Structure formats: structure tokens, C-alpha cells
Amino acid sequence: SQQGEEDPQALSIQEGENATMNCSYKTSINNLQWYRQNSGRGLVHLILIRSNEREKHSGRLRVTLDTSKKSSSLLITASRAADTASYFCATEALNRDDKIIFGKGTRLHILP
Amino acid sequence: DAGVTQSPTHLIKTRGQQVTLRCSPKSGHDTVSWYQQALGQGPQFIFQYYEEEERQRGNFPDRFSGHQFPNYSSELNVNALLLGDSALYLCASSLAGGATDNEQFFGPGTRLTVL
């Protein structure tokens, strides 16, 4: 079963604009991670935010976490063509059973 | 420093056959997890191996089995293949114990097509 649900399912924006993707999850978590996947290839780990953190930055990426709403957002600023990919949120449950549960992903397309 | 490697890259099988996929973890990692990703979906957790034993298992039938070797590499075996087993199979490695975070590093995947 999928724990997270990304929103929107697909997003097309102009190069240079900011892209925001949201993720909602169901159970209490230890951490939440965002991954990128290009054209059905392996996943690339982008950023991890712990349950006691509210915001985290990495380059052009900004992730927020609201545990009261069980939601997270990923903001990509100043988008580039190379950002075109699918983005997934994944959660590690609070019981740390070491299973990482992924959502269905957001397909981001950056228009030239 | 080699990352996670998987073999083969692509594989075509027919229904009823058996398949073995292989994974070598990132250097220094001791835990291997396997995921199945159907087209247009997120990865689904199959199972995780640590110290040569299956530690966690997702909602997959017994046709899916695995193994971890002393050098931490791992195999995923699928018996009696069904059309629905067609997917990208991803291997991820991590370092167990100590750290509270479970950052996983993924391989490029094996694309399995069942005809």
C-alpha cells in the first residue's frame, strides 16, 4: 500500500518558474524523504527531513514538514530543463521498521 | 566509490519462468532493500535483507524470495512469473544501526518484461 500521496500528479511550468509539490501521508513518521527519478531510472535521494524539523534547504530545494497536518511540500526554485523528472515523497514510520513507503509521485515537466 | 549496481539492465521472460536479479550495495553499506515499480507508480517495498536474513517484508507473495551474501550483495528471485510482474525492480542499500535516519541509495534498476 502507498503511504504518501503527492499532489499534483503532473505539473508543467515554464523554465525559471518555481515548482511546488505536496505530499500527504497517513501514519506518524520518523522522517520524510524526497526522491527524483528520471525516465524510469533509479531514484536519486534529494533531501531528508526529520519529524522534529519544520523546514530544510538544499541548493534550490526547500522542503517543509507539518506533522500536525501530516503533509510536506517540496519547492524547486528557478526551475531548469534538467529538473524535468518524477518526484516522490517517501516516509519512514515512527516504529522505525525500516520500511520506506513511497507515494505515487508528481511528474514535473519544465517547458523551455 | 562505487554506488549501487544492478544486473541485468533489461530482461525479457515468459509467463511461468523464473528470474534472478542481482544487486551490489554501495561500498560500506550492509543492508539491501528491494522495490517493485510498476509503470506510472511509486516503488513498492518487497523486502529488506540485513546480516543475510530477511528483516522486513512487504505485501508480496512467496513467489518473491531473496538472498543476501556475506559480501552484502543480494539477489531477488521471482518464480512462476506472471504478466503483472513486469516492472522496474529497484535495489537500495543503506547502513543499518546507529543512525536514526534511513537514507537509501538506489541502483539504476532492472527492467523486467514478462510476455
Tab-separated table of N, CA and C in Angstrom, chain B residues 21-74:
chain	number	residue	atom	x	y	z
B	21	LEU	N	17.501	-11.548	-10.132
B	21	LEU	CA	18.079	-10.223	-10.300
B	21	LEU	C	19.139	-10.021	-9.222
B	22	ARG	N	20.167	-9.259	-9.557
B	22	ARG	CA	21.300	-9.115	-8.661
B	22	ARG	C	21.575	-7.660	-8.306
B	23	CYS	N	22.129	-7.477	-7.128
B	23	CYS	CA	22.391	-6.130	-6.623
B	23	CYS	C	23.666	-6.137	-5.780
B	24	SER	N	24.511	-5.157	-6.030
B	24	SER	CA	25.675	-4.938	-5.169
B	24	SER	C	25.505	-3.599	-4.476
B	25	PRO	N	25.565	-3.570	-3.159
B	25	PRO	CA	25.308	-2.322	-2.427
B	25	PRO	C	26.466	-1.342	-2.549
B	26	LYS	N	26.167	-0.130	-2.180
B	26	LYS	CA	27.199	0.911	-2.097
B	26	LYS	C	28.256	0.462	-1.087
B	27	SER	N	29.503	0.811	-1.389
B	27	SER	CA	30.596	0.448	-0.508
B	27	SER	C	30.330	0.929	0.916
B	28	GLY	N	30.477	0.014	1.878
B	28	GLY	CA	30.260	0.361	3.280
B	28	GLY	C	28.856	0.101	3.780
B	29	HIS	N	27.945	-0.184	2.876
B	29	HIS	CA	26.549	-0.461	3.280
B	29	HIS	C	26.354	-1.944	3.538
B	30	ASP	N	25.459	-2.253	4.486
B	30	ASP	CA	25.255	-3.644	4.860
B	30	ASP	C	23.802	-4.098	4.704
B	31	THR	N	22.945	-3.213	4.301
B	31	THR	CA	21.511	-3.515	4.209
B	31	THR	C	21.030	-3.285	2.784
B	32	VAL	N	20.266	-4.232	2.286
B	32	VAL	CA	19.744	-4.124	0.916
B	32	VAL	C	18.226	-4.264	0.941
B	33	SER	N	17.570	-3.350	0.282
B	33	SER	CA	16.111	-3.396	0.140
B	33	SER	C	15.763	-3.525	-1.336
B	34	TRP	N	14.673	-4.230	-1.603
B	34	TRP	CA	14.198	-4.401	-2.979
B	34	TRP	C	12.819	-3.773	-3.121
B	35	TYR	N	12.618	-3.129	-4.271
B	35	TYR	CA	11.352	-2.486	-4.569
B	35	TYR	C	10.890	-2.877	-5.972
B	36	GLN	N	9.586	-2.924	-6.142
B	36	GLN	CA	8.989	-3.132	-7.465
B	36	GLN	C	8.272	-1.842	-7.855
B	37	GLN	N	8.554	-1.360	-9.044
B	37	GLN	CA	7.904	-0.143	-9.505
B	37	GLN	C	7.194	-0.412	-10.824
B	38	ALA	N	5.876	-0.459	-10.759
B	38	ALA	CA	5.086	-0.600	-11.974
B	38	ALA	C	5.050	0.739	-12.694
B	39	LEU	N	4.745	0.690	-13.969
B	39	LEU	CA	4.738	1.897	-14.795
B	39	LEU	C	3.769	2.931	-14.237
B	40	GLY	N	4.267	4.133	-14.018
B	40	GLY	CA	3.418	5.213	-13.539
B	40	GLY	C	3.114	5.186	-12.051
B	41	GLN	N	3.737	4.283	-11.334
B	41	GLN	CA	3.504	4.155	-9.896
B	41	GLN	C	4.780	4.438	-9.111
B	42	GLY	N	4.610	4.596	-7.795
B	42	GLY	CA	5.770	4.708	-6.943
B	42	GLY	C	6.319	3.325	-6.613
B	43	PRO	N	7.551	3.262	-6.163
B	43	PRO	CA	8.134	1.966	-5.787
B	43	PRO	C	7.372	1.329	-4.625
B	44	GLN	N	7.204	0.016	-4.712
B	44	GLN	CA	6.558	-0.741	-3.651
B	44	GLN	C	7.606	-1.619	-2.979
B	45	PHE	N	7.665	-1.550	-1.661
B	45	PHE	CA	8.653	-2.296	-0.889
B	45	PHE	C	8.366	-3.788	-0.976
B	46	ILE	N	9.401	-4.566	-1.355
B	46	ILE	CA	9.261	-6.028	-1.424
B	46	ILE	C	9.797	-6.644	-0.129
B	47	PHE	N	11.082	-6.465	0.121
B	47	PHE	CA	11.689	-6.927	1.366
B	47	PHE	C	13.047	-6.302	1.557
B	48	GLN	N	13.580	-6.521	2.757
B	48	GLN	CA	14.875	-5.965	3.116
B	48	GLN	C	15.736	-7.060	3.730
B	49	TYR	N	17.022	-7.056	3.398
B	49	TYR	CA	17.957	-8.033	3.922
B	49	TYR	C	19.055	-7.353	4.726
B	50	TYR	N	19.352	-7.974	5.853
B	50	TYR	CA	20.418	-7.493	6.731
B	50	TYR	C	21.011	-8.713	7.410
B	51	GLU	N	22.307	-8.777	7.459
B	51	GLU	CA	23.013	-9.914	8.055
B	51	GLU	C	22.510	-11.233	7.469
B	52	GLU	N	22.317	-11.223	6.166
B	52	GLU	CA	21.944	-12.403	5.391
B	52	GLU	C	20.560	-12.958	5.728
B	53	GLU	N	19.762	-12.138	6.407
B	53	GLU	CA	18.407	-12.582	6.743
B	53	GLU	C	17.390	-11.549	6.277
B	54	GLU	N	16.206	-12.023	5.948
B	54	GLU	CA	15.111	-11.132	5.592
B	54	GLU	C	14.607	-10.468	6.864
B	55	ARG	N	14.667	-9.150	6.893
B	55	ARG	CA	14.319	-8.445	8.122
B	55	ARG	C	12.907	-7.872	8.073
B	56	GLN	N	12.510	-7.407	6.917
B	56	GLN	CA	11.173	-6.859	6.740
B	56	GLN	C	10.638	-7.328	5.406
B	57	ARG	N	9.323	-7.417	5.304
B	57	ARG	CA	8.721	-7.862	4.051
B	57	ARG	C	7.465	-7.063	3.785
B	58	GLY	N	7.294	-6.690	2.556
B	58	GLY	CA	6.080	-6.001	2.138
B	58	GLY	C	5.019	-7.001	1.738
B	59	ASN	N	3.975	-6.511	1.099
B	59	ASN	CA	2.834	-7.342	0.749
B	59	ASN	C	3.058	-8.029	-0.610
B	60	PHE	N	3.984	-8.948	-0.654
B	60	PHE	CA	4.283	-9.682	-1.879
B	60	PHE	C	4.197	-11.180	-1.596
B	61	PRO	N	3.747	-11.952	-2.597
B	61	PRO	CA	3.594	-13.401	-2.380
B	61	PRO	C	4.938	-14.102	-2.235
B	62	ASP	N	4.857	-15.363	-1.824
B	62	ASP	CA	6.060	-16.156	-1.589
B	62	ASP	C	6.843	-16.441	-2.875
B	63	ARG	N	6.221	-16.163	-4.022
B	63	ARG	CA	6.963	-16.321	-5.278
B	63	ARG	C	8.184	-15.407	-5.318
B	64	PHE	N	8.121	-14.372	-4.526
B	64	PHE	CA	9.235	-13.429	-4.428
B	64	PHE	C	10.104	-13.846	-3.241
B	65	SER	N	11.342	-14.159	-3.522
B	65	SER	CA	12.263	-14.537	-2.455
B	65	SER	C	13.604	-13.871	-2.710
B	66	GLY	N	14.423	-13.880	-1.686
B	66	GLY	CA	15.699	-13.209	-1.846
B	66	GLY	C	16.795	-13.892	-1.068
B	67	HIS	N	17.945	-13.296	-1.215
B	67	HIS	CA	19.112	-13.829	-0.513
B	67	HIS	C	20.125	-12.708	-0.376
B	68	GLN	N	20.862	-12.730	0.728
B	68	GLN	CA	21.969	-11.799	0.884
B	68	GLN	C	23.225	-12.603	1.178
B	69	PHE	N	24.290	-12.258	0.539
B	69	PHE	CA	25.543	-12.977	0.673
B	69	PHE	C	26.451	-12.308	1.702
B	70	PRO	N	27.488	-13.018	2.159
B	70	PRO	CA	28.383	-12.429	3.176
B	70	PRO	C	29.010	-11.107	2.748
B	71	ASN	N	29.137	-10.869	1.450
B	71	ASN	CA	29.716	-9.596	1.000
B	71	ASN	C	28.642	-8.517	0.848
B	72	TYR	N	27.460	-8.803	1.369
B	72	TYR	CA	26.305	-7.887	1.409
B	72	TYR	C	25.555	-7.769	0.084
B	73	SER	N	26.062	-8.352	-0.983
B	73	SER	CA	25.304	-8.323	-2.228
B	73	SER	C	24.040	-9.160	-2.060
B	74	SER	N	23.111	-8.961	-2.972
B	74	SER	CA	21.804	-9.592	-2.783
B	74	SER	C	21.228	-10.051	-4.114
